[in-house]
């Protein structure tokens, strides 16, 4: 554990350590320190030697919004075609979700007025983070870890912040 103490750790490593203690270490009387990737787990046990690869936000499965590392980021705001395509895809996705929930009559029709952030980070999987909002109704959407690289026309993947969409869509009562 002393060897690993100075390295970046994640909650995935904590989970792997608990599994290691419960399932794998008892058979060796808690003396096995060899590197072992537990099948199906994203982390590495604190009790074992960890792989020699760098442990940073580019190589660990830490969600972007929780990462404390400073990563190289490329701002893509100047790419107007990209911002238009991403904003249209995101708004179409949001409207599709609202239609699927039968909330169209209760919700504003969204339009993108301004992109606040559009960053591209190269990690194990390329990530796009964006923040946009139509000030007319005060809604602001943030999305971190959006997988499609900016050079593709990939469809918008599911956005886990469905509750945020619902919260932001309801029309204000006057």
Short mmCIF file of N, CA and C in Angstrom, two decimals:
data_model
loop_
_atom_site.label_atom_id
_atom_site.label_comp_id
_atom_site.label_asym_id
_atom_site.label_seq_id
_atom_site.Cartn_x
_atom_site.Cartn_y
_atom_site.Cartn_z
N UNK A 1 0.82 -1.19 0.00
CA UNK A 1 0.00 0.00 0.00
C UNK A 1 0.87 1.25 0.00
N UNK A 2 2.03 1.20 0.64
CA UNK A 2 2.91 2.37 0.64
C UNK A 2 3.34 2.72 -0.77
N UNK A 3 3.62 1.68 -1.56
CA UNK A 3 4.05 1.88 -2.95
C UNK A 3 2.96 2.60 -3.75
N UNK A 4 1.72 2.29 -3.49
CA UNK A 4 0.61 2.87 -4.25
C UNK A 4 0.08 4.17 -3.65
N UNK A 5 0.53 4.51 -2.45
CA UNK A 5 -0.03 5.67 -1.74
C UNK A 5 0.18 6.99 -2.48
N UNK A 6 1.27 7.13 -3.20
CA UNK A 6 1.54 8.39 -3.90
C UNK A 6 0.96 8.46 -5.29
N UNK A 7 0.21 7.46 -5.68
CA UNK A 7 -0.35 7.41 -7.03
C UNK A 7 -1.84 7.75 -7.00
N UNK A 8 -2.33 8.27 -8.10
CA UNK A 8 -3.75 8.59 -8.21
C UNK A 8 -4.57 7.31 -8.13
N UNK A 9 -5.57 7.31 -7.26
CA UNK A 9 -6.46 6.17 -7.09
C UNK A 9 -7.89 6.62 -7.37
N UNK A 10 -8.75 5.66 -7.65
CA UNK A 10 -10.14 6.00 -7.92
C UNK A 10 -11.05 5.07 -7.13
N UNK A 11 -12.34 5.35 -7.18
CA UNK A 11 -13.30 4.48 -6.50
C UNK A 11 -13.30 3.08 -7.11
N UNK A 12 -12.89 2.97 -8.36
CA UNK A 12 -12.78 1.64 -8.98
C UNK A 12 -11.68 0.83 -8.29
N UNK A 13 -10.61 1.50 -7.87
CA UNK A 13 -9.53 0.81 -7.14
C UNK A 13 -10.01 0.36 -5.76
N UNK A 14 -10.83 1.19 -5.13
CA UNK A 14 -11.39 0.81 -3.83
C UNK A 14 -12.25 -0.44 -3.97
N UNK A 15 -13.07 -0.47 -5.01
CA UNK A 15 -13.92 -1.65 -5.26
C UNK A 15 -13.05 -2.88 -5.53
N UNK A 16 -12.01 -2.73 -6.34
CA UNK A 16 -11.12 -3.85 -6.65
C UNK A 16 -10.42 -4.35 -5.38
N UNK A 17 -10.07 -3.43 -4.49
CA UNK A 17 -9.42 -3.81 -3.24
C UNK A 17 -10.36 -4.62 -2.36
N UNK A 18 -11.60 -4.18 -2.26
CA UNK A 18 -12.58 -4.92 -1.45
C UNK A 18 -12.79 -6.32 -2.03
N UNK A 19 -12.91 -6.42 -3.34
CA UNK A 19 -13.05 -7.75 -3.97
C UNK A 19 -11.81 -8.60 -3.74
N UNK A 20 -10.64 -7.97 -3.83
CA UNK A 20 -9.39 -8.68 -3.60
C UNK A 20 -9.36 -9.25 -2.18
N UNK A 21 -9.76 -8.45 -1.20
CA UNK A 21 -9.78 -8.89 0.20
C UNK A 21 -10.77 -10.03 0.39
N UNK A 22 -11.93 -9.93 -0.23
CA UNK A 22 -12.97 -10.94 -0.02
C UNK A 22 -12.77 -12.23 -0.81
N UNK A 23 -12.24 -12.12 -2.03
CA UNK A 23 -12.22 -13.29 -2.92
C UNK A 23 -10.84 -13.87 -3.21
N UNK A 24 -9.83 -13.02 -3.32
CA UNK A 24 -8.55 -13.49 -3.86
C UNK A 24 -7.43 -13.59 -2.81
N UNK A 25 -7.33 -12.66 -1.90
CA UNK A 25 -6.24 -12.65 -0.94
C UNK A 25 -6.32 -13.75 0.13
N UNK A 26 -7.51 -14.15 0.58
CA UNK A 26 -7.53 -15.19 1.63
C UNK A 26 -6.78 -16.47 1.26
N UNK A 27 -6.80 -16.87 0.00
CA UNK A 27 -6.12 -18.11 -0.40
C UNK A 27 -4.60 -18.00 -0.28
N UNK A 28 -4.06 -16.78 -0.30
CA UNK A 28 -2.61 -16.60 -0.16
C UNK A 28 -2.25 -16.02 1.21
N UNK A 29 -3.21 -16.05 2.12
CA UNK A 29 -2.98 -15.50 3.46
C UNK A 29 -2.62 -14.01 3.40
N UNK A 30 -3.16 -13.31 2.43
CA UNK A 30 -2.97 -11.87 2.23
C UNK A 30 -1.51 -11.49 1.96
N UNK A 31 -0.78 -12.38 1.29
CA UNK A 31 0.63 -12.10 1.00
C UNK A 31 0.89 -11.88 -0.48
N UNK A 32 -0.08 -12.12 -1.34
CA UNK A 32 0.12 -11.98 -2.79
C UNK A 32 0.12 -10.51 -3.18
N UNK A 33 1.25 -10.03 -3.67
CA UNK A 33 1.38 -8.63 -4.08
C UNK A 33 1.53 -8.48 -5.60
N UNK A 34 1.46 -9.59 -6.32
CA UNK A 34 1.65 -9.53 -7.77
C UNK A 34 0.49 -8.77 -8.43
N UNK A 35 0.81 -8.12 -9.53
CA UNK A 35 -0.22 -7.39 -10.27
C UNK A 35 -1.27 -8.36 -10.76
N UNK A 36 -2.52 -8.03 -10.53
CA UNK A 36 -3.61 -8.89 -10.97
C UNK A 36 -4.80 -8.02 -11.36
N UNK A 37 -5.26 -8.18 -12.58
CA UNK A 37 -6.44 -7.47 -13.04
C UNK A 37 -7.65 -8.37 -12.78
N UNK A 38 -8.47 -7.97 -11.84
CA UNK A 38 -9.66 -8.75 -11.50
C UNK A 38 -10.61 -8.72 -12.69
N UNK A 39 -11.04 -9.89 -13.16
CA UNK A 39 -11.91 -9.94 -14.35
C UNK A 39 -13.17 -9.07 -14.18
N UNK A 40 -13.42 -8.25 -15.18
CA UNK A 40 -14.61 -7.41 -15.19
C UNK A 40 -14.50 -6.13 -14.38
N UNK A 41 -13.36 -5.89 -13.75
CA UNK A 41 -13.19 -4.69 -12.92
C UNK A 41 -12.33 -3.66 -13.63
N UNK A 42 -12.60 -2.39 -13.36
CA UNK A 42 -11.86 -1.29 -13.98
C UNK A 42 -10.67 -0.85 -13.14
N UNK A 43 -10.66 -1.19 -11.86
CA UNK A 43 -9.61 -0.73 -10.97
C UNK A 43 -8.61 -1.81 -10.61
N UNK A 44 -7.64 -1.41 -9.78
CA UNK A 44 -6.60 -2.31 -9.30
C UNK A 44 -6.54 -2.24 -7.78
N UNK A 45 -6.32 -3.37 -7.15
CA UNK A 45 -6.28 -3.45 -5.70
C UNK A 45 -5.13 -2.63 -5.12
N UNK A 46 -5.41 -1.95 -4.01
CA UNK A 46 -4.37 -1.21 -3.30
C UNK A 46 -3.33 -2.16 -2.72
N UNK A 47 -3.71 -3.40 -2.47
CA UNK A 47 -2.83 -4.36 -1.81
C UNK A 47 -1.78 -4.96 -2.74
N UNK A 48 -1.94 -4.76 -4.02
CA UNK A 48 -1.04 -5.36 -5.00
C UNK A 48 -0.23 -4.28 -5.73
N UNK A 49 0.84 -4.73 -6.39
CA UNK A 49 1.56 -3.82 -7.27
C UNK A 49 0.61 -3.41 -8.39
N UNK A 50 0.57 -2.13 -8.67
CA UNK A 50 -0.31 -1.67 -9.74
C UNK A 50 0.47 -1.59 -11.04
N UNK A 51 -0.22 -1.67 -12.17
CA UNK A 51 0.49 -1.61 -13.46
C UNK A 51 1.35 -0.35 -13.55
N UNK A 52 2.41 -0.43 -14.32
CA UNK A 52 3.35 0.69 -14.41
C UNK A 52 2.88 1.80 -15.34
N UNK A 53 1.72 1.67 -15.95
CA UNK A 53 1.21 2.73 -16.82
C UNK A 53 0.92 3.97 -15.98
N UNK A 54 1.01 5.15 -16.59
CA UNK A 54 0.71 6.38 -15.84
C UNK A 54 -0.72 6.34 -15.30
N UNK A 55 -0.90 6.82 -14.09
CA UNK A 55 -2.23 6.87 -13.50
C UNK A 55 -2.66 8.33 -13.47
N UNK A 56 -3.40 8.69 -14.50
CA UNK A 56 -3.92 10.06 -14.60
C UNK A 56 -5.29 10.00 -15.27
N UNK A 57 -5.88 11.15 -15.49
CA UNK A 57 -7.24 11.17 -16.04
C UNK A 57 -7.31 10.67 -17.47
N UNK A 58 -6.20 10.69 -18.18
CA UNK A 58 -6.21 10.18 -19.54
C UNK A 58 -6.23 8.66 -19.58
N UNK A 59 -5.71 8.01 -18.53
CA UNK A 59 -5.59 6.56 -18.55
C UNK A 59 -6.53 5.84 -17.59
N UNK A 60 -7.10 6.54 -16.63
CA UNK A 60 -8.01 5.91 -15.67
C UNK A 60 -9.46 6.22 -16.05
N UNK A 61 -10.38 5.34 -15.67
CA UNK A 61 -11.79 5.58 -16.02
C UNK A 61 -12.49 6.52 -15.03
N UNK A 62 -11.89 7.68 -14.79
CA UNK A 62 -12.48 8.66 -13.88
C UNK A 62 -13.35 9.60 -14.71
N UNK A 63 -14.63 9.76 -14.35
CA UNK A 63 -15.47 10.68 -15.11
C UNK A 63 -14.87 12.09 -15.14
N UNK A 64 -14.96 12.72 -16.27
CA UNK A 64 -14.32 14.01 -16.51
C UNK A 64 -14.65 15.05 -15.43
N UNK A 65 -15.90 15.12 -15.02
CA UNK A 65 -16.28 16.15 -14.07
C UNK A 65 -15.71 15.92 -12.68
N UNK A 66 -15.21 14.71 -12.41
CA UNK A 66 -14.63 14.42 -11.11
C UNK A 66 -13.11 14.37 -11.14
N UNK A 67 -12.51 14.57 -12.28
CA UNK A 67 -11.07 14.44 -12.40
C UNK A 67 -10.37 15.70 -11.91
N UNK A 68 -9.38 15.52 -11.05
CA UNK A 68 -8.65 16.67 -10.53
C UNK A 68 -7.39 16.97 -11.33
N UNK A 69 -7.08 16.13 -12.29
CA UNK A 69 -5.89 16.32 -13.12
C UNK A 69 -6.13 17.43 -14.14
N UNK A 70 -5.08 18.11 -14.52
CA UNK A 70 -5.15 19.07 -15.61
C UNK A 70 -4.83 18.33 -16.90
N UNK A 71 -5.80 18.22 -17.77
CA UNK A 71 -5.62 17.50 -19.02
C UNK A 71 -5.47 18.48 -20.17
N UNK A 72 -4.79 18.04 -21.22
CA UNK A 72 -4.70 18.86 -22.41
C UNK A 72 -6.06 18.93 -23.07
N UNK A 73 -6.52 20.13 -23.29
CA UNK A 73 -7.84 20.36 -23.87
C UNK A 73 -7.70 21.23 -25.10
N UNK A 74 -8.45 20.90 -26.12
CA UNK A 74 -8.49 21.72 -27.33
C UNK A 74 -9.87 22.34 -27.43
N UNK A 75 -9.94 23.66 -27.45
CA UNK A 75 -11.24 24.32 -27.60
C UNK A 75 -11.67 24.20 -29.05
N UNK A 76 -12.91 23.81 -29.24
CA UNK A 76 -13.45 23.62 -30.58
C UNK A 76 -14.52 24.66 -30.90
N UNK A 77 -14.62 25.72 -30.09
CA UNK A 77 -15.67 26.71 -30.28
C UNK A 77 -15.59 27.43 -31.62
N UNK A 78 -14.40 27.55 -32.18
CA UNK A 78 -14.26 28.27 -33.45
C UNK A 78 -14.74 27.46 -34.65
N UNK A 79 -14.93 26.17 -34.46
CA UNK A 79 -15.41 25.32 -35.55
C UNK A 79 -16.93 25.43 -35.61
N UNK A 80 -17.42 26.36 -36.41
CA UNK A 80 -18.86 26.66 -36.48
C UNK A 80 -19.69 25.48 -36.97
N UNK A 81 -19.17 24.75 -37.96
CA UNK A 81 -19.92 23.59 -38.47
C UNK A 81 -20.09 22.54 -37.37
N UNK A 82 -19.03 22.34 -36.60
CA UNK A 82 -19.10 21.36 -35.52
C UNK A 82 -20.09 21.80 -34.45
N UNK A 83 -20.02 23.06 -34.02
CA UNK A 83 -20.94 23.53 -32.99
C UNK A 83 -22.38 23.45 -33.45
N UNK A 84 -22.63 23.78 -34.71
CA UNK A 84 -24.00 23.69 -35.24
C UNK A 84 -24.48 22.24 -35.25
N UNK A 85 -23.61 21.33 -35.71
CA UNK A 85 -23.99 19.92 -35.78
C UNK A 85 -24.24 19.34 -34.39
N UNK A 86 -23.35 19.64 -33.44
CA UNK A 86 -23.52 19.12 -32.09
C UNK A 86 -24.75 19.71 -31.41
N UNK A 87 -24.97 21.01 -31.59
CA UNK A 87 -26.14 21.62 -30.95
C UNK A 87 -27.43 21.06 -31.54
N UNK A 88 -27.47 20.87 -32.85
CA UNK A 88 -28.66 20.29 -33.48
C UNK A 88 -28.87 18.86 -32.98
N UNK A 89 -27.81 18.08 -32.91
CA UNK A 89 -27.93 16.69 -32.44
C UNK A 89 -28.42 16.64 -30.99
N UNK A 90 -27.86 17.50 -30.14
CA UNK A 90 -28.25 17.49 -28.74
C UNK A 90 -29.70 17.93 -28.57
N UNK A 91 -30.10 18.98 -29.25
CA UNK A 91 -31.48 19.47 -29.15
C UNK A 91 -32.45 18.43 -29.72
N UNK A 92 -32.11 17.81 -30.84
CA UNK A 92 -32.96 16.75 -31.40
C UNK A 92 -33.10 15.60 -30.40
N UNK A 93 -32.01 15.26 -29.74
CA UNK A 93 -32.04 14.20 -28.74
C UNK A 93 -32.98 14.58 -27.58
N UNK A 94 -32.83 15.81 -27.08
CA UNK A 94 -33.65 16.28 -25.96
C UNK A 94 -35.13 16.27 -26.36
N UNK A 95 -35.44 16.80 -27.54
CA UNK A 95 -36.84 16.80 -28.00
C UNK A 95 -37.36 15.37 -28.16
N UNK A 96 -36.52 14.46 -28.65
CA UNK A 96 -36.93 13.06 -28.77
C UNK A 96 -37.24 12.44 -27.42
N UNK A 97 -36.42 12.74 -26.42
CA UNK A 97 -36.67 12.25 -25.06
C UNK A 97 -38.00 12.78 -24.54
N UNK A 98 -38.22 14.08 -24.72
CA UNK A 98 -39.46 14.69 -24.24
C UNK A 98 -40.68 14.09 -24.94
N UNK A 99 -40.56 13.84 -26.24
CA UNK A 99 -41.65 13.18 -26.98
C UNK A 99 -41.90 11.78 -26.42
N UNK A 100 -40.83 11.06 -26.15
CA UNK A 100 -40.95 9.71 -25.61
C UNK A 100 -41.60 9.68 -24.23
N UNK A 101 -41.42 10.74 -23.47
CA UNK A 101 -42.02 10.84 -22.14
C UNK A 101 -43.41 11.49 -22.19
N UNK A 102 -43.89 11.81 -23.39
CA UNK A 102 -45.17 12.50 -23.57
C UNK A 102 -45.23 13.81 -22.80
N UNK A 103 -44.13 14.57 -22.85
CA UNK A 103 -44.07 15.84 -22.13
C UNK A 103 -43.98 17.04 -23.07
N UNK A 104 -44.16 16.83 -24.34
CA UNK A 104 -43.99 17.91 -25.31
C UNK A 104 -44.88 19.10 -24.99
N UNK A 105 -46.11 18.85 -24.55
CA UNK A 105 -47.03 19.96 -24.28
C UNK A 105 -46.65 20.72 -23.01
N UNK A 106 -45.89 20.10 -22.13
CA UNK A 106 -45.51 20.76 -20.89
C UNK A 106 -44.18 21.49 -20.98
N UNK A 107 -43.46 21.25 -22.06
CA UNK A 107 -42.08 21.73 -22.12
C UNK A 107 -41.86 22.77 -23.21
N UNK A 108 -40.86 23.57 -22.98
CA UNK A 108 -40.42 24.54 -23.98
C UNK A 108 -39.84 23.81 -25.18
N UNK A 109 -39.92 24.42 -26.33
CA UNK A 109 -39.20 23.94 -27.50
C UNK A 109 -37.82 24.60 -27.42
N UNK A 110 -36.79 23.81 -27.34
CA UNK A 110 -35.45 24.35 -27.14
C UNK A 110 -34.80 24.76 -28.44
N UNK A 111 -34.04 25.81 -28.36
CA UNK A 111 -33.16 26.25 -29.44
C UNK A 111 -31.85 26.64 -28.78
N UNK A 112 -30.76 26.40 -29.47
CA UNK A 112 -29.46 26.77 -28.92
C UNK A 112 -29.16 28.20 -29.34
N UNK A 113 -28.93 29.04 -28.37
CA UNK A 113 -28.56 30.41 -28.67
C UNK A 113 -27.05 30.59 -28.59
N UNK A 114 -26.42 29.88 -27.66
CA UNK A 114 -24.98 30.08 -27.49
C UNK A 114 -24.32 28.82 -26.92
N UNK A 115 -23.14 28.53 -27.43
CA UNK A 115 -22.29 27.49 -26.86
C UNK A 115 -21.37 28.17 -25.87
N UNK A 116 -21.33 27.67 -24.65
CA UNK A 116 -20.44 28.25 -23.66
C UNK A 116 -19.09 27.53 -23.66
N UNK A 117 -19.13 26.23 -23.80
CA UNK A 117 -17.92 25.42 -23.78
C UNK A 117 -18.04 24.33 -24.83
N UNK A 118 -16.99 24.12 -25.57
CA UNK A 118 -16.91 22.95 -26.45
C UNK A 118 -15.44 22.56 -26.48
N UNK A 119 -15.10 21.58 -25.66
CA UNK A 119 -13.72 21.13 -25.53
C UNK A 119 -13.58 19.70 -26.01
N UNK A 120 -12.41 19.41 -26.50
CA UNK A 120 -12.08 18.07 -26.97
C UNK A 120 -10.86 17.60 -26.20
N UNK A 121 -10.96 16.42 -25.61
CA UNK A 121 -9.83 15.83 -24.88
C UNK A 121 -9.59 14.44 -25.44
N UNK A 122 -8.34 14.13 -25.66
CA UNK A 122 -7.99 12.80 -26.13
C UNK A 122 -7.61 11.96 -24.92
N UNK A 123 -8.39 10.95 -24.64
CA UNK A 123 -8.13 10.01 -23.55
C UNK A 123 -8.14 8.62 -24.14
N UNK A 124 -8.40 7.62 -23.31
CA UNK A 124 -8.53 6.27 -23.85
C UNK A 124 -9.59 6.27 -24.93
N UNK A 125 -10.67 7.00 -24.69
CA UNK A 125 -11.69 7.25 -25.71
C UNK A 125 -11.77 8.77 -25.85
N UNK A 126 -11.85 9.29 -27.06
CA UNK A 126 -11.96 10.74 -27.21
C UNK A 126 -13.21 11.26 -26.51
N UNK A 127 -13.10 12.41 -25.87
CA UNK A 127 -14.22 12.99 -25.15
C UNK A 127 -14.51 14.39 -25.64
N UNK A 128 -15.78 14.71 -25.72
CA UNK A 128 -16.20 16.07 -26.03
C UNK A 128 -17.02 16.54 -24.84
N UNK A 129 -16.68 17.71 -24.29
CA UNK A 129 -17.53 18.27 -23.24
C UNK A 129 -18.13 19.56 -23.77
N UNK A 130 -19.40 19.76 -23.49
CA UNK A 130 -20.05 20.96 -24.00
C UNK A 130 -21.00 21.50 -22.96
N UNK A 131 -21.25 22.79 -23.07
CA UNK A 131 -22.21 23.46 -22.22
C UNK A 131 -22.93 24.45 -23.10
N UNK A 132 -24.24 24.36 -23.16
CA UNK A 132 -24.99 25.27 -24.01
C UNK A 132 -26.28 25.62 -23.30
N UNK A 133 -26.88 26.71 -23.74
CA UNK A 133 -28.13 27.08 -23.10
C UNK A 133 -28.89 28.12 -23.87
N UNK A 134 -30.21 28.00 -23.89
CA UNK A 134 -31.05 29.04 -24.47
C UNK A 134 -31.51 29.98 -23.35
N UNK A 135 -30.96 31.18 -23.24
CA UNK A 135 -31.30 32.07 -22.14
C UNK A 135 -32.78 32.43 -22.05
N UNK A 136 -33.55 32.24 -23.13
CA UNK A 136 -34.96 32.62 -23.11
C UNK A 136 -35.72 31.91 -21.98
N UNK A 137 -35.39 30.68 -21.71
CA UNK A 137 -36.10 29.97 -20.64
C UNK A 137 -35.18 29.58 -19.49
N UNK A 138 -33.95 30.05 -19.52
CA UNK A 138 -33.04 29.82 -18.41
C UNK A 138 -32.43 28.43 -18.33
N UNK A 139 -32.69 27.58 -19.28
CA UNK A 139 -32.14 26.22 -19.23
C UNK A 139 -30.68 26.23 -19.66
N UNK A 140 -29.90 25.40 -19.03
CA UNK A 140 -28.50 25.26 -19.40
C UNK A 140 -28.15 23.78 -19.28
N UNK A 141 -27.60 23.23 -20.33
CA UNK A 141 -27.25 21.82 -20.34
C UNK A 141 -25.74 21.68 -20.35
N UNK A 142 -25.26 20.74 -19.57
CA UNK A 142 -23.84 20.42 -19.58
C UNK A 142 -23.72 18.93 -19.85
N UNK A 143 -22.77 18.59 -20.66
CA UNK A 143 -22.53 17.18 -20.94
C UNK A 143 -21.03 16.94 -20.94
N UNK A 144 -20.58 16.02 -20.12
CA UNK A 144 -19.18 15.65 -20.08
C UNK A 144 -19.03 14.25 -20.63
N UNK A 145 -17.91 14.00 -21.25
CA UNK A 145 -17.61 12.65 -21.67
C UNK A 145 -18.43 12.16 -22.84
N UNK A 146 -18.74 13.04 -23.74
CA UNK A 146 -19.51 12.67 -24.91
C UNK A 146 -18.59 11.97 -25.88
N UNK A 147 -18.83 10.72 -26.23
CA UNK A 147 -17.84 9.94 -26.96
C UNK A 147 -17.50 10.31 -28.40
N UNK A 148 -18.39 10.84 -29.25
CA UNK A 148 -17.96 10.93 -30.64
C UNK A 148 -16.84 11.94 -30.87
N UNK A 149 -15.77 11.54 -31.56
CA UNK A 149 -14.74 12.50 -31.91
C UNK A 149 -15.33 13.58 -32.81
N UNK A 150 -14.82 14.80 -32.76
CA UNK A 150 -15.44 15.88 -33.51
C UNK A 150 -15.34 15.73 -35.02
N UNK A 151 -14.59 14.77 -35.50
CA UNK A 151 -14.44 14.62 -36.95
C UNK A 151 -15.45 13.64 -37.55
N UNK A 152 -16.30 13.04 -36.70
CA UNK A 152 -17.26 12.08 -37.23
C UNK A 152 -18.67 12.64 -37.17
N UNK A 153 -19.56 12.01 -37.87
CA UNK A 153 -20.97 12.39 -37.83
C UNK A 153 -21.76 11.36 -37.02
N UNK A 154 -21.16 10.88 -35.94
CA UNK A 154 -21.79 9.85 -35.14
C UNK A 154 -23.07 10.38 -34.50
N UNK A 155 -24.07 9.51 -34.33
CA UNK A 155 -25.31 9.96 -33.68
C UNK A 155 -25.05 10.26 -32.21
N UNK A 156 -25.90 11.05 -31.63
CA UNK A 156 -25.76 11.41 -30.22
C UNK A 156 -26.09 10.19 -29.36
N UNK A 157 -25.20 9.81 -28.45
CA UNK A 157 -25.49 8.67 -27.59
C UNK A 157 -26.45 9.07 -26.47
N UNK A 158 -26.95 8.08 -25.74
CA UNK A 158 -27.82 8.39 -24.61
C UNK A 158 -27.12 9.31 -23.63
N UNK A 159 -27.84 10.28 -23.14
CA UNK A 159 -27.31 11.22 -22.16
C UNK A 159 -27.89 10.81 -20.81
N UNK A 160 -27.04 10.46 -19.84
CA UNK A 160 -27.57 9.96 -18.58
C UNK A 160 -28.28 11.01 -17.73
N UNK A 161 -28.14 12.27 -18.06
CA UNK A 161 -28.74 13.32 -17.25
C UNK A 161 -30.20 13.55 -17.64
N UNK A 162 -30.99 12.47 -17.81
CA UNK A 162 -32.39 12.61 -18.22
C UNK A 162 -33.17 13.48 -17.24
N UNK A 163 -32.87 13.33 -15.97
CA UNK A 163 -33.61 14.10 -14.97
C UNK A 163 -33.34 15.59 -15.13
N UNK A 164 -32.11 15.93 -15.54
CA UNK A 164 -31.78 17.34 -15.79
C UNK A 164 -32.62 17.87 -16.94
N UNK A 165 -32.78 17.06 -17.98
CA UNK A 165 -33.60 17.47 -19.12
C UNK A 165 -35.02 17.74 -18.65
N UNK A 166 -35.55 16.84 -17.84
CA UNK A 166 -36.91 17.00 -17.35
C UNK A 166 -37.04 18.25 -16.49
N UNK A 167 -36.06 18.47 -15.61
CA UNK A 167 -36.10 19.61 -14.72
C UNK A 167 -36.05 20.93 -15.48
N UNK A 168 -35.26 20.96 -16.54
CA UNK A 168 -35.08 22.20 -17.29
C UNK A 168 -36.21 22.48 -18.27
N UNK A 169 -37.01 21.48 -18.59
CA UNK A 169 -37.96 21.66 -19.68
C UNK A 169 -39.29 22.24 -19.25
N UNK A 170 -39.68 22.07 -18.01
CA UNK A 170 -41.03 22.44 -17.61
C UNK A 170 -41.27 23.94 -17.78
N UNK A 171 -42.40 24.27 -18.37
CA UNK A 171 -42.75 25.68 -18.59
C UNK A 171 -43.05 26.33 -17.25
N UNK A 172 -42.61 27.55 -17.13
CA UNK A 172 -42.88 28.29 -15.90
C UNK A 172 -44.33 28.73 -15.88
N UNK A 173 -44.93 28.62 -14.71
CA UNK A 173 -46.31 29.12 -14.57
C UNK A 173 -46.23 30.60 -14.21
N UNK A 174 -47.02 31.39 -14.91
CA UNK A 174 -46.99 32.84 -14.67
C UNK A 174 -48.19 33.24 -13.84
#
